[in-house]
CSV table of C-alpha atoms in Angstrom, one decimal:
chain,number,residue,atom,x,y,z
M,1,MET,CA,0.0,-0.1,0.0
M,2,GLU,CA,2.8,2.3,0.9
M,3,THR,CA,4.3,1.8,-2.6
M,4,THR,CA,1.1,2.4,-4.4
M,5,ALA,CA,0.3,5.6,-2.6
M,6,GLY,CA,3.8,7.0,-2.9
M,7,LYS,CA,3.8,7.1,-6.8
M,8,PRO,CA,1.0,9.7,-7.2
M,9,SER,CA,2.7,11.8,-4.4
M,10,PHE,CA,5.9,11.6,-6.3
M,11,LEU,CA,4.5,12.6,-9.7
M,12,ARG,CA,2.6,15.5,-8.1
M,13,ASN,CA,5.8,16.8,-6.5
M,14,LEU,CA,7.7,16.4,-9.8
M,15,ILE,CA,5.1,18.3,-11.9
M,16,ALA,CA,5.0,21.1,-9.2
M,17,ARG,CA,8.6,21.4,-9.4
M,18,VAL,CA,8.6,21.5,-13.2
M,19,LEU,CA,5.9,24.2,-13.1
M,20,LEU,CA,7.7,26.3,-10.6
M,21,PHE,CA,11.0,26.1,-12.7
M,22,GLY,CA,9.1,27.2,-15.7
M,23,VAL,CA,7.6,30.2,-13.8
M,24,LEU,CA,11.1,31.1,-12.5
M,25,ILE,CA,12.4,31.0,-16.1
M,26,ILE,CA,9.6,33.4,-17.3
M,27,ILE,CA,10.3,35.8,-14.3
M,28,VAL,CA,14.0,35.9,-15.0
M,29,ARG,CA,13.4,36.4,-18.7
M,30,PHE,CA,11.0,39.2,-17.9
M,31,ALA,CA,13.5,40.9,-15.6
M,32,TYR,CA,16.2,40.7,-18.3
M,33,ILE,CA,14.1,42.2,-21.0
M,34,VAL,CA,12.9,45.1,-18.8
M,35,THR,CA,15.9,46.0,-16.6
M,36,ILE,CA,18.8,45.0,-18.9
M,37,ALA,CA,17.7,45.1,-22.5
M,38,GLY,CA,15.4,48.3,-21.8
M,39,GLU,CA,12.7,47.0,-24.2
M,40,SER,CA,9.0,46.3,-23.8
M,41,CYS,CA,7.8,42.8,-23.5
M,42,ASN,CA,5.8,40.7,-26.0
M,43,LEU,CA,4.9,37.0,-26.4
M,44,GLY,CA,8.2,36.3,-28.1
M,45,ASP,CA,10.0,37.5,-24.9
M,46,PHE,CA,7.8,35.2,-22.7
M,47,CYS,CA,6.3,38.3,-21.0
M,48,PHE,CA,2.8,36.8,-21.0
M,49,PHE,CA,1.6,39.1,-18.1
M,50,SER,CA,2.9,42.4,-19.6
M,51,LEU,CA,0.3,45.1,-20.0
M,52,PRO,CA,-0.6,46.5,-23.4
M,53,GLU,CA,1.3,49.6,-24.7
M,54,ASN,CA,-1.8,51.7,-24.8
M,55,PHE,CA,-2.5,51.2,-21.1
M,56,ASN,CA,-3.4,54.6,-19.5
M,57,PHE,CA,-2.6,55.9,-16.1
M,58,VAL,CA,-3.5,59.2,-14.4
M,59,ILE,CA,-1.1,62.1,-13.3
M,60,PRO,CA,-2.7,64.8,-11.1
M,61,ALA,CA,-2.0,68.3,-12.3
M,62,ALA,CA,0.6,70.3,-10.3
M,63,GLY,CA,1.2,73.4,-12.2
M,64,THR,CA,0.8,75.6,-15.4
M,65,GLY,CA,0.7,73.6,-18.6
M,66,ALA,CA,-0.9,70.5,-17.2
M,67,SER,CA,-4.5,69.7,-17.5
M,68,ALA,CA,-6.7,68.9,-14.4
M,69,VAL,CA,-6.2,65.2,-15.1
M,70,ASN,CA,-3.4,64.1,-17.4
M,71,LYS,CA,-3.9,60.7,-19.3
M,72,ALA,CA,-0.4,59.3,-20.2
M,73,VAL,CA,0.8,56.5,-22.3
M,74,ARG,CA,2.3,54.1,-20.0
M,75,PRO,CA,5.9,53.1,-21.1
M,76,ALA,CA,5.6,49.3,-21.5
M,77,GLY,CA,7.6,47.1,-19.2
M,78,LEU,CA,7.6,49.4,-16.2
M,79,SER,CA,5.8,48.5,-13.0
M,80,GLN,CA,3.8,50.8,-10.6
M,81,GLY,CA,5.9,53.2,-8.7
M,82,ASP,CA,8.6,53.4,-11.2
M,83,LEU,CA,10.2,56.4,-13.0
M,84,TYR,CA,7.1,57.4,-14.9
M,85,THR,CA,5.1,58.1,-11.8
M,86,SER,CA,7.9,60.0,-10.0
M,87,LYS,CA,7.5,63.7,-9.1
M,88,ASP,CA,10.5,64.6,-11.2
M,89,TRP,CA,9.1,62.9,-14.3
M,90,ILE,CA,5.7,64.5,-13.9
M,91,LYS,CA,7.4,68.0,-13.1
M,92,ALA,CA,9.4,67.6,-16.3
M,93,VAL,CA,6.2,66.8,-18.3
M,94,GLN,CA,4.4,69.7,-17.0
M,95,PHE,CA,7.4,72.0,-17.8
M,96,TYR,CA,7.6,70.9,-21.4
M,97,SER,CA,3.9,71.1,-21.9
M,98,SER,CA,4.1,74.8,-21.0
M,99,VAL,CA,7.1,75.3,-23.2
M,100,PHE,CA,5.3,73.7,-26.2
M,101,GLN,CA,2.2,75.5,-25.7
M,102,ASP,CA,4.1,78.8,-25.8
M,103,LEU,CA,5.8,77.7,-29.0
M,104,MET,CA,2.5,76.7,-30.4
M,105,SER,CA,1.0,80.1,-29.7
M,106,GLU,CA,3.9,81.8,-31.4
M,107,GLY,CA,3.5,79.7,-34.6
M,108,TYR,CA,6.6,77.5,-34.2
M,109,LEU,CA,4.6,74.3,-33.5
M,110,SER,CA,1.3,72.9,-34.7
M,111,PRO,CA,-0.8,69.7,-33.8
M,112,GLY,CA,-0.3,68.5,-37.4
M,113,PHE,CA,3.5,68.6,-37.1
M,114,LYS,CA,5.6,65.5,-37.3
M,115,SER,CA,8.0,66.1,-34.3
M,116,LEU,CA,11.2,64.5,-33.0
M,117,CYS,CA,12.9,64.9,-29.5
M,118,VAL,CA,16.6,64.2,-29.4
M,119,GLU,CA,18.6,62.8,-26.6
M,120,THR,CA,15.5,62.2,-24.3
M,121,PRO,CA,16.2,59.3,-22.0
M,122,ASN,CA,12.8,59.2,-20.3
M,123,GLY,CA,10.6,60.7,-23.0
M,124,GLN,CA,9.0,63.6,-20.8
M,125,ASP,CA,9.1,66.0,-23.7
M,126,VAL,CA,7.7,63.4,-26.1
M,127,TYR,CA,4.8,62.8,-23.8
M,128,ALA,CA,4.2,66.5,-23.4
M,129,LEU,CA,3.9,66.9,-27.1
M,130,LYS,CA,1.3,64.2,-27.3
M,131,GLU,CA,-0.6,65.7,-24.3
M,132,ILE,CA,-1.0,69.0,-26.2
M,133,GLY,CA,-2.1,67.3,-29.4
M,134,VAL,CA,1.1,66.8,-31.3
M,135,SER,CA,0.4,63.1,-31.7
M,136,ASP,CA,2.9,62.2,-34.3
M,137,SER,CA,6.0,62.6,-32.1
M,138,VAL,CA,8.8,60.3,-31.2
M,139,GLY,CA,12.0,60.5,-29.2
M,140,ILE,CA,15.6,59.1,-29.6
M,141,PHE,CA,18.2,58.1,-27.1
M,142,LYS,CA,20.9,55.3,-27.0
M,143,LYS,CA,18.6,53.2,-24.9
M,144,ALA,CA,14.9,52.8,-25.9
M,145,PHE,CA,12.0,53.9,-23.5
M,146,LYS,CA,9.1,52.5,-25.3
M,147,PRO,CA,6.7,53.5,-26.6
M,148,LEU,CA,7.9,57.1,-26.4
M,149,VAL,CA,11.6,56.7,-27.2
M,150,ILE,CA,13.3,54.5,-29.7
M,151,SER,CA,17.1,53.5,-29.7
M,152,SER,CA,19.3,55.6,-32.0
M,153,LYS,CA,22.9,56.9,-32.3
M,154,THR,CA,23.2,60.6,-32.6
M,155,SER,CA,25.7,60.3,-35.4
M,156,ARG,CA,23.1,58.7,-37.7
M,157,LEU,CA,19.4,59.1,-37.0
M,158,PRO,CA,17.1,56.3,-38.4
M,159,PHE,CA,15.1,58.7,-40.4
M,160,ASP,CA,15.0,59.9,-44.0
M,161,ASP,CA,16.0,63.5,-45.1
M,162,ASN,CA,13.4,66.2,-44.6
M,163,THR,CA,11.1,64.1,-42.4
M,164,PHE,CA,10.3,66.3,-39.4
M,165,ASP,CA,8.6,69.7,-39.2
M,166,PHE,CA,9.8,70.3,-35.6
M,167,VAL,CA,12.8,69.1,-33.8
M,168,PHE,CA,13.3,69.6,-30.0
M,169,SER,CA,16.6,69.2,-28.0
M,170,GLY,CA,16.0,69.7,-24.3
M,171,LYS,CA,18.2,69.3,-21.2
M,172,GLY,CA,21.2,67.0,-21.9
M,173,GLY,CA,20.9,67.2,-25.7
M,174,LEU,CA,23.2,69.3,-27.7
M,175,ASP,CA,24.5,70.7,-24.4
M,176,LYS,CA,26.1,67.4,-23.4
M,177,ALA,CA,26.6,65.7,-26.7
M,178,SER,CA,30.2,64.3,-27.0
M,179,ARG,CA,30.1,65.4,-30.8
M,180,PRO,CA,27.6,68.1,-31.0
M,181,VAL,CA,28.4,68.9,-34.7
M,182,ASP,CA,27.3,65.4,-35.7
M,183,LEU,CA,24.0,65.6,-33.9
M,184,ALA,CA,23.4,69.2,-35.3
M,185,SER,CA,24.1,67.8,-38.8
M,186,GLU,CA,21.5,65.0,-38.4
M,187,ILE,CA,19.0,67.4,-36.9
M,188,ALA,CA,19.4,69.7,-40.0
M,189,ARG,CA,19.3,66.7,-42.3
M,190,THR,CA,16.1,65.2,-41.0
M,191,LEU,CA,14.4,68.6,-40.7
M,192,LYS,CA,12.1,69.8,-43.5
M,193,PRO,CA,12.9,73.2,-45.2
M,194,GLU,CA,11.1,75.9,-43.2
M,195,GLY,CA,10.8,73.5,-40.3
M,196,PHE,CA,11.8,74.7,-36.8
M,197,VAL,CA,14.5,73.6,-34.4
M,198,VAL,CA,14.2,74.5,-30.7
M,199,VAL,CA,17.1,73.9,-28.4
M,200,HIS,CA,17.6,74.4,-24.7
M,201,VAL,CA,21.2,75.1,-23.9
M,202,ARG,CA,23.3,76.7,-21.2
M,203,ALA,CA,25.2,78.9,-23.7
M,204,LYS,CA,26.2,81.3,-21.0
M,205,ASP,CA,28.5,83.6,-23.1
M,206,THR,CA,28.5,85.0,-26.6
M,207,TYR,CA,31.4,82.8,-27.7
M,208,SER,CA,29.5,79.7,-26.8
M,209,PHE,CA,26.4,81.0,-28.3
M,210,ASN,CA,28.1,81.8,-31.6
M,211,SER,CA,29.8,78.5,-31.5
M,212,PHE,CA,26.3,76.9,-31.2
M,213,LEU,CA,25.0,78.9,-34.2
M,214,ASP,CA,27.9,77.8,-36.3
M,215,LEU,CA,26.7,74.2,-36.0
M,216,PHE,CA,23.5,75.1,-37.9
M,217,ASN,CA,24.8,76.9,-41.1
M,218,SER,CA,21.6,75.9,-43.0
M,219,CYS,CA,19.3,77.6,-40.3
M,220,MET,CA,18.4,81.1,-39.6
M,221,LEU,CA,18.2,82.4,-36.0
M,222,ILE,CA,14.5,83.3,-35.2
M,223,LYS,CA,14.6,83.9,-31.5
M,224,SER,CA,16.8,83.6,-28.4
M,225,HIS,CA,15.8,84.3,-24.8
M,226,ASN,CA,16.1,83.1,-21.2
M,227,ILE,CA,13.5,80.9,-19.6
M,228,ASP,CA,13.2,79.6,-16.0
M,229,GLY,CA,14.1,75.8,-15.8
M,230,TYR,CA,12.6,73.1,-13.7
M,231,ASP,CA,15.9,71.4,-12.7
M,232,PRO,CA,18.0,73.0,-9.9
M,233,SER,CA,21.1,72.1,-12.0
M,234,MET,CA,19.8,74.4,-14.8
M,235,PRO,CA,17.7,77.1,-13.1
M,236,TYR,CA,18.0,79.3,-16.2
M,237,ILE,CA,17.9,78.0,-19.8
M,238,ARG,CA,18.6,79.7,-23.0
M,239,GLU,CA,15.8,78.8,-25.5
M,240,ILE,CA,17.0,79.2,-29.1
M,241,VAL,CA,14.5,78.9,-32.0
M,242,LEU,CA,16.0,78.3,-35.5
M,243,GLN,CA,14.4,77.7,-39.0
M,244,LYS,CA,15.8,75.6,-41.7
M,245,GLN,CA,16.5,77.5,-44.9
M,246,ALA,CA,16.7,76.2,-48.5
M,247,GLY,CA,20.6,76.0,-48.6
M,248,ASN,CA,23.1,77.8,-46.5
M,249,PHE,CA,21.9,80.9,-44.9
M,250,GLY,CA,23.9,83.9,-44.0
M,251,ARG,CA,26.6,82.5,-41.7
M,252,PRO,CA,29.9,82.5,-43.7
M,253,VAL,CA,32.1,79.4,-43.3
M,254,LYS,CA,35.8,79.9,-43.2
M,255,GLU,CA,37.5,77.7,-45.8
M,256,SER,CA,39.3,74.6,-44.5
M,257,GLY,CA,41.0,73.7,-47.7
M,258,GLY,CA,41.1,74.6,-51.4
M,259,SER,CA,40.9,78.3,-52.1
M,260,SER,CA,42.5,80.9,-49.9
M,261,VAL,CA,40.8,83.2,-47.5
M,262,ASN,CA,43.2,86.3,-47.0
M,263,LYS,CA,41.4,88.0,-44.1
M,264,CYS,CA,39.4,86.7,-41.2
M,265,SER,CA,36.1,88.4,-40.3
M,266,VAL,CA,36.3,89.1,-36.6
M,267,PRO,CA,32.9,88.9,-34.9
M,268,GLU,CA,32.2,91.2,-31.9
M,269,HIS,CA,32.3,88.4,-29.4
M,270,LYS,CA,35.9,87.5,-30.4
M,271,ARG,CA,36.9,91.2,-30.1
M,272,VAL,CA,35.4,91.2,-26.5
M,273,LEU,CA,37.4,88.3,-25.5
M,274,ILE,CA,40.7,89.7,-26.7
M,275,GLN,CA,39.9,93.0,-25.1
M,276,ASN,CA,39.4,91.1,-21.8
M,277,ALA,CA,42.7,89.2,-22.2
M,278,GLU,CA,45.9,90.4,-20.5
M,279,PRO,CA,47.5,93.4,-22.3
M,280,LEU,CA,50.5,93.1,-24.5
M,281,ILE,CA,53.8,94.4,-23.0
M,282,LYS,CA,54.3,97.5,-25.1
M,283,GLU,CA,57.8,98.5,-23.8
M,284,GLU,CA,60.7,96.3,-24.4
M,285,PRO,CA,61.8,94.6,-21.2
M,286,LEU,CA,65.2,95.3,-20.0
M,287,LYS,CA,65.3,91.8,-18.4
M,288,PRO,CA,63.2,89.6,-20.6
M,289,TRP,CA,64.1,86.5,-18.9
M,290,ILE,CA,62.2,87.9,-15.8
M,291,THR,CA,59.5,90.1,-17.3
M,292,LEU,CA,58.3,87.7,-20.0
M,293,LYS,CA,58.4,84.7,-17.7
M,294,ARG,CA,56.6,86.5,-15.0
M,295,ASN,CA,53.9,87.6,-17.5
M,296,ILE,CA,52.8,83.9,-18.0
M,297,LYS,CA,51.2,84.1,-14.7
M,298,ASN,CA,48.9,86.9,-15.9
M,299,ILE,CA,47.7,85.0,-19.0
M,300,LYS,CA,43.9,84.7,-19.3
M,301,TYR,CA,43.2,81.5,-21.2
M,302,LEU,CA,40.4,81.5,-23.7
M,303,SER,CA,38.8,78.4,-22.2
M,304,SER,CA,38.7,80.1,-18.8
M,305,MET,CA,36.8,83.1,-20.2
M,306,ALA,CA,34.3,81.2,-22.4
M,307,ASP,CA,32.5,77.9,-22.8
M,308,ILE,CA,33.9,75.8,-25.6
M,309,SER,CA,31.2,73.1,-25.4
M,310,PHE,CA,29.9,73.5,-28.9
M,311,LYS,CA,33.2,72.8,-30.8
M,312,ASN,CA,33.5,69.8,-32.9
M,313,ARG,CA,37.0,68.6,-31.9
M,314,TYR,CA,39.6,69.9,-29.5
M,315,VAL,CA,43.2,70.1,-31.0
M,316,TYR,CA,46.5,71.2,-29.5
M,317,VAL,CA,49.4,71.8,-31.8
M,318,ASP,CA,52.9,72.2,-30.3
M,319,VAL,CA,55.1,73.7,-33.1
M,320,GLY,CA,58.7,73.2,-31.9
M,321,ALA,CA,57.8,70.7,-29.2
M,322,ARG,CA,61.3,69.4,-28.3
M,323,SER,CA,60.8,66.7,-25.6
M,324,TYR,CA,57.4,65.6,-24.3
M,325,GLY,CA,58.1,67.2,-21.0
M,326,SER,CA,59.2,70.5,-22.4
M,327,SER,CA,55.7,71.9,-22.7
M,328,ILE,CA,53.1,69.1,-23.5
M,329,GLY,CA,53.6,67.1,-20.3
M,330,SER,CA,54.7,69.9,-18.0
M,331,TRP,CA,52.3,72.6,-19.1
M,332,PHE,CA,49.5,71.7,-21.5
M,333,LYS,CA,48.5,68.4,-19.9
M,334,LYS,CA,48.7,69.8,-16.4
M,335,LEU,CA,47.8,73.5,-16.5
M,336,TYR,CA,45.7,74.3,-19.6
M,337,PRO,CA,41.9,74.5,-18.7
M,338,LYS,CA,40.3,71.9,-20.9
M,339,GLN,CA,36.8,72.0,-19.5
M,340,ASN,CA,36.8,68.1,-19.3
M,341,ARG,CA,37.3,67.8,-23.0
M,342,THR,CA,39.8,65.4,-24.6
M,343,PHE,CA,42.3,67.2,-26.9
M,344,GLU,CA,44.0,65.6,-29.8
M,345,VAL,CA,47.7,66.5,-29.5
M,346,TYR,CA,50.1,67.0,-32.3
M,347,ALA,CA,53.9,67.4,-31.5
M,348,ILE,CA,55.9,69.0,-34.5
M,349,GLU,CA,59.6,68.5,-33.8
M,350,ALA,CA,62.5,68.2,-36.4
M,351,ASP,CA,65.3,67.3,-34.0
M,352,LYS,CA,65.5,63.5,-34.2
M,353,ALA,CA,67.1,63.4,-30.7
M,354,PHE,CA,63.5,63.8,-29.3
M,355,HIS,CA,61.7,61.4,-31.5
M,356,GLY,CA,62.2,58.2,-29.6
M,357,GLU,CA,60.2,59.2,-26.4
M,358,TYR,CA,57.2,60.1,-28.4
M,359,LYS,CA,56.7,56.4,-29.3
M,360,LEU,CA,55.7,55.7,-25.7
M,361,LYS,CA,53.3,58.6,-25.3
M,362,LYS,CA,49.6,57.7,-25.9
M,363,GLY,CA,47.3,60.4,-27.5
M,364,VAL,CA,50.1,62.3,-29.1
M,365,THR,CA,50.8,62.4,-32.8
M,366,LEU,CA,54.5,63.1,-33.7
M,367,LEU,CA,55.2,64.9,-36.9
M,368,PRO,CA,59.0,64.5,-37.2
M,369,TYR,CA,59.6,67.4,-39.6
M,370,ALA,CA,60.2,71.1,-39.5
M,371,ALA,CA,57.1,73.5,-39.9
M,372,TRP,CA,57.9,75.6,-42.9
M,373,VAL,CA,56.3,77.6,-45.7
M,374,LYS,CA,56.6,74.8,-48.3
M,375,ASN,CA,57.6,71.3,-48.8
M,376,GLU,CA,61.4,71.2,-49.1
M,377,THR,CA,64.7,69.9,-47.7
M,378,LEU,CA,66.1,72.3,-45.0
M,379,THR,CA,69.3,72.7,-43.1
M,380,PHE,CA,68.7,72.2,-39.4
M,381,GLU,CA,71.1,73.9,-37.0
M,382,ILE,CA,71.3,72.4,-33.5
M,383,ASN,CA,73.0,74.6,-31.0
M,384,ARG,CA,75.0,73.1,-28.2
M,385,ASP,CA,75.8,74.5,-24.7
M,386,PRO,CA,79.5,74.1,-24.1
M,387,GLY,CA,80.4,71.6,-21.4
M,388,LYS,CA,77.1,69.7,-21.5
M,389,GLU,CA,75.9,66.6,-23.1
M,390,VAL,CA,74.3,67.1,-26.6
M,391,LYS,CA,71.3,65.2,-25.6
M,392,ASP,CA,68.8,66.3,-22.9
M,393,LYS,CA,69.2,69.8,-21.4
M,394,GLY,CA,72.5,70.6,-23.0
M,395,ARG,CA,70.9,70.4,-26.4
M,396,GLY,CA,70.2,74.0,-27.6
M,397,MET,CA,67.2,75.0,-29.6
M,398,GLY,CA,67.2,74.1,-33.3
M,399,ARG,CA,66.9,76.5,-36.1
M,400,ILE,CA,66.1,76.0,-39.6
M,401,GLN,CA,67.6,77.6,-42.8
M,402,PRO,CA,66.2,77.5,-46.4
M,403,ALA,CA,67.5,74.8,-48.6
M,404,LYS,CA,71.3,73.9,-48.1
M,405,LEU,CA,72.4,77.0,-46.4
M,406,SER,CA,75.0,75.4,-44.2
M,407,ALA,CA,75.9,76.9,-40.7
M,408,LYS,CA,79.3,75.3,-40.9
M,409,THR,CA,80.6,78.4,-42.7
M,410,ASP,CA,79.8,80.4,-39.5
M,411,GLU,CA,83.0,80.4,-37.4
M,412,ASN,CA,81.0,81.2,-34.2
M,413,PHE,CA,78.6,78.3,-34.7
M,414,ASP,CA,79.3,75.3,-32.3
M,415,GLY,CA,76.8,72.5,-32.9
M,416,GLU,CA,75.4,70.1,-35.5
M,417,VAL,CA,73.9,70.6,-38.9
M,418,ASP,CA,71.4,68.1,-40.3
M,419,GLU,CA,69.4,68.0,-43.4
M,420,ILE,CA,65.7,67.6,-42.6
M,421,GLN,CA,62.3,67.6,-44.4
M,422,GLY,CA,60.3,70.7,-44.1
M,423,PHE,CA,56.5,70.8,-44.8
M,424,ASP,CA,54.0,73.5,-45.6
M,425,PHE,CA,52.6,74.0,-42.1
M,426,ALA,CA,49.7,76.2,-43.3
M,427,GLU,CA,48.4,73.7,-45.8
M,428,TRP,CA,48.7,70.9,-43.2
M,429,LEU,CA,46.7,72.9,-40.8
M,430,LYS,CA,43.9,73.5,-43.4
M,431,ASN,CA,43.7,69.8,-44.1
M,432,THR,CA,43.7,68.8,-40.5
M,433,VAL,CA,41.3,71.1,-38.7
M,434,THR,CA,38.1,73.1,-39.5
M,435,GLU,CA,36.4,76.3,-38.3
M,436,LYS,CA,34.3,74.2,-36.1
M,437,ASP,CA,37.1,72.8,-34.1
M,438,PHE,CA,38.8,74.4,-31.0
M,439,VAL,CA,42.4,74.9,-32.0
M,440,VAL,CA,45.1,75.8,-29.4
M,441,MET,CA,48.7,76.3,-30.6
M,442,LYS,CA,52.1,76.8,-29.0
M,443,MET,CA,54.9,78.1,-31.3
M,444,ASP,CA,58.6,78.2,-30.4
M,445,VAL,CA,60.4,77.9,-33.6
M,446,GLU,CA,63.7,80.0,-33.1
M,447,GLY,CA,62.8,82.9,-35.4
M,448,THR,CA,60.9,81.0,-38.0
M,449,GLU,CA,57.7,82.5,-36.7
M,450,PHE,CA,58.4,85.5,-39.1
M,451,ASP,CA,58.0,83.1,-41.9
M,452,LEU,CA,55.2,80.9,-40.7
M,453,ILE,CA,52.8,83.6,-39.3
M,454,PRO,CA,52.7,85.7,-42.6
M,455,ARG,CA,52.1,82.4,-44.5
M,456,LEU,CA,49.2,81.5,-42.1
M,457,PHE,CA,47.7,85.0,-42.9
M,458,LYS,CA,48.3,84.6,-46.7
M,459,THR,CA,46.6,81.2,-46.9
M,460,GLY,CA,43.8,82.1,-44.4
M,461,ALA,CA,44.9,79.2,-42.2
M,462,ILE,CA,45.2,81.8,-39.4
M,463,CYS,CA,41.4,81.9,-39.2
M,464,LEU,CA,41.3,78.3,-38.0
M,465,ILE,CA,43.3,79.0,-34.8
M,466,ASP,CA,41.6,80.1,-31.6
M,467,GLU,CA,44.5,80.7,-29.3
M,468,ILE,CA,48.3,80.9,-29.7
M,469,PHE,CA,51.1,80.9,-27.2
M,470,LEU,CA,54.0,82.5,-29.2
M,471,GLU,CA,57.6,82.9,-28.2
M,472,CYS,CA,58.9,85.7,-30.4
M,473,HIS,CA,62.6,85.7,-31.0
M,474,TYR,CA,64.5,89.0,-31.3
M,475,ASN,CA,67.9,90.5,-30.5
M,476,ARG,CA,67.0,90.7,-26.8
M,477,TRP,CA,69.3,91.9,-24.0
M,478,GLN,CA,71.5,89.2,-22.7
M,479,ARG,CA,71.6,88.1,-19.1
M,480,CYS,CA,75.2,87.0,-19.3
M,481,CYS,CA,76.5,90.2,-20.8
M,482,PRO,CA,74.9,93.5,-19.6
M,483,GLY,CA,74.6,96.0,-22.4
M,484,GLN,CA,74.8,93.4,-25.2
M,485,ARG,CA,72.0,92.0,-27.4
M,486,SER,CA,71.8,88.5,-28.8
M,487,PRO,CA,73.7,88.3,-32.1
M,488,LYS,CA,71.6,85.2,-33.0
M,489,TYR,CA,68.4,87.0,-34.2
M,490,GLU,CA,68.1,90.1,-36.4
M,491,LYS,CA,64.5,91.0,-35.5
M,492,THR,CA,63.7,93.8,-32.9
M,493,TYR,CA,61.2,93.9,-30.1
M,494,GLY,CA,59.0,96.3,-32.1
M,495,GLN,CA,58.7,93.9,-34.9
M,496,CYS,CA,57.6,91.2,-32.4
M,497,LEU,CA,55.1,93.5,-31.0
M,498,LYS,CA,53.7,94.2,-34.4
M,499,LEU,CA,53.4,90.4,-35.0
M,500,PHE,CA,51.4,90.0,-31.8
M,501,THR,CA,49.1,93.0,-32.6
M,502,SER,CA,48.3,91.7,-36.1
M,503,LEU,CA,47.3,88.4,-34.6
M,504,ARG,CA,44.9,90.0,-32.1
M,505,ASP,CA,43.5,92.3,-34.8
M,506,SER,CA,42.7,89.1,-36.8
M,507,GLY,CA,40.7,87.6,-34.0
M,508,VAL,CA,43.4,85.2,-32.7
M,509,LEU,CA,44.0,85.4,-28.9
M,510,VAL,CA,47.8,85.4,-28.9
M,511,HIS,CA,49.9,85.3,-25.6
M,512,GLN,CA,53.4,86.5,-25.2
M,513,TRP,CA,55.2,83.3,-24.3
M,514,TRP,CA,58.6,82.5,-22.9
């Protein structure tokens, strides 16, 4: 009897365990789909108990722009008490509803518009559009938040050209994009001619505001004003309204290759920055090794005076770099204010004694040539301090001469002479950076600046540079020999001052370097 009764009990236990195991698999699968994959559930995902995507829930009104009872589309796969019912989510929806109602009253938005919200992780702005009647609306973010937001990369939106009548970028959109130029280009591509772009940014100064406008060369500025934000991290927001034009509109683009641009147009916001920079030293210093070195402490960096967020790339070019520690490692990496941006670094150094160490430096591209006015073979003088090793600190600054002019004929010269390859620095710069990049340069080329700077002006490449730290070499007073000037250079301090002044007049923030 015991054997006969035990078999049904055993079978029941086995079946119960199998059913429990199946339920466990479904629960684990459901949790993975919702929390890890970030997608909604369907039968294929084994989410048999998920709610339909058109399930509605109620948000009580809490301020201007919200109706007495707001019916919302429930993002599928989220349970009660999750993000969509939080006070912050509701507050954001109400804020965007108010914003969009104002835009609608001004004619920049209409219920019949096909609308896109970019970089919206939780879809509050998309829901707000639907709430006020713009039903054909969708958002994009790297992770989907269905049914309001689909997954998409900002570098390539999954929409055809001229798809949308209205595109909105709120908090965290263009303001925090790693490559805002890519996102701006995609917005302009998918926007219909005469369509509107509305962006909320921090753009606190005129430099960043104009950098932002440069992202949208095909659009015309309609309106820019400040509004109160809803987030304590952004209490005030600049709302910018743009309208897409048929073709480029109004904002000239500086050439980055091809034909020459002989003169830069200097907008007022750049003039203001230069006026706020440290003044140039007008009188020749009697002790330049003290005065010029001390002046470095007074330098006002461009990136400490303005927001550089809306630039495409960030580039540092060290012309006459010498060793890595000479200025890249000891100054630029440590002291230059980068605003948490990653800079591409180019080291231009002709002296082969310094080339080896750059092989071990990540993030630095070495150009083992001499910056020059054209591509040709040059004679490179390497001075040597008497009594010291040629390598390391005893190795004096190198100086280049046009083709085959040998310093060996100079009885006073004590050093090495090498033949090196010079390259057209201005053309390289035009082929490497654009007007949408933020370009910082340090130049210490032992007098060759009087060849390179005029060439940059002639080709228009000077317009691509935002900030230069320039050491100008002239027949300065000598520390060793009072009353004597350096016989190494023929230029005067007045000629150096004229060089600095011409750069600032062209909108380039130049600093007297030492």
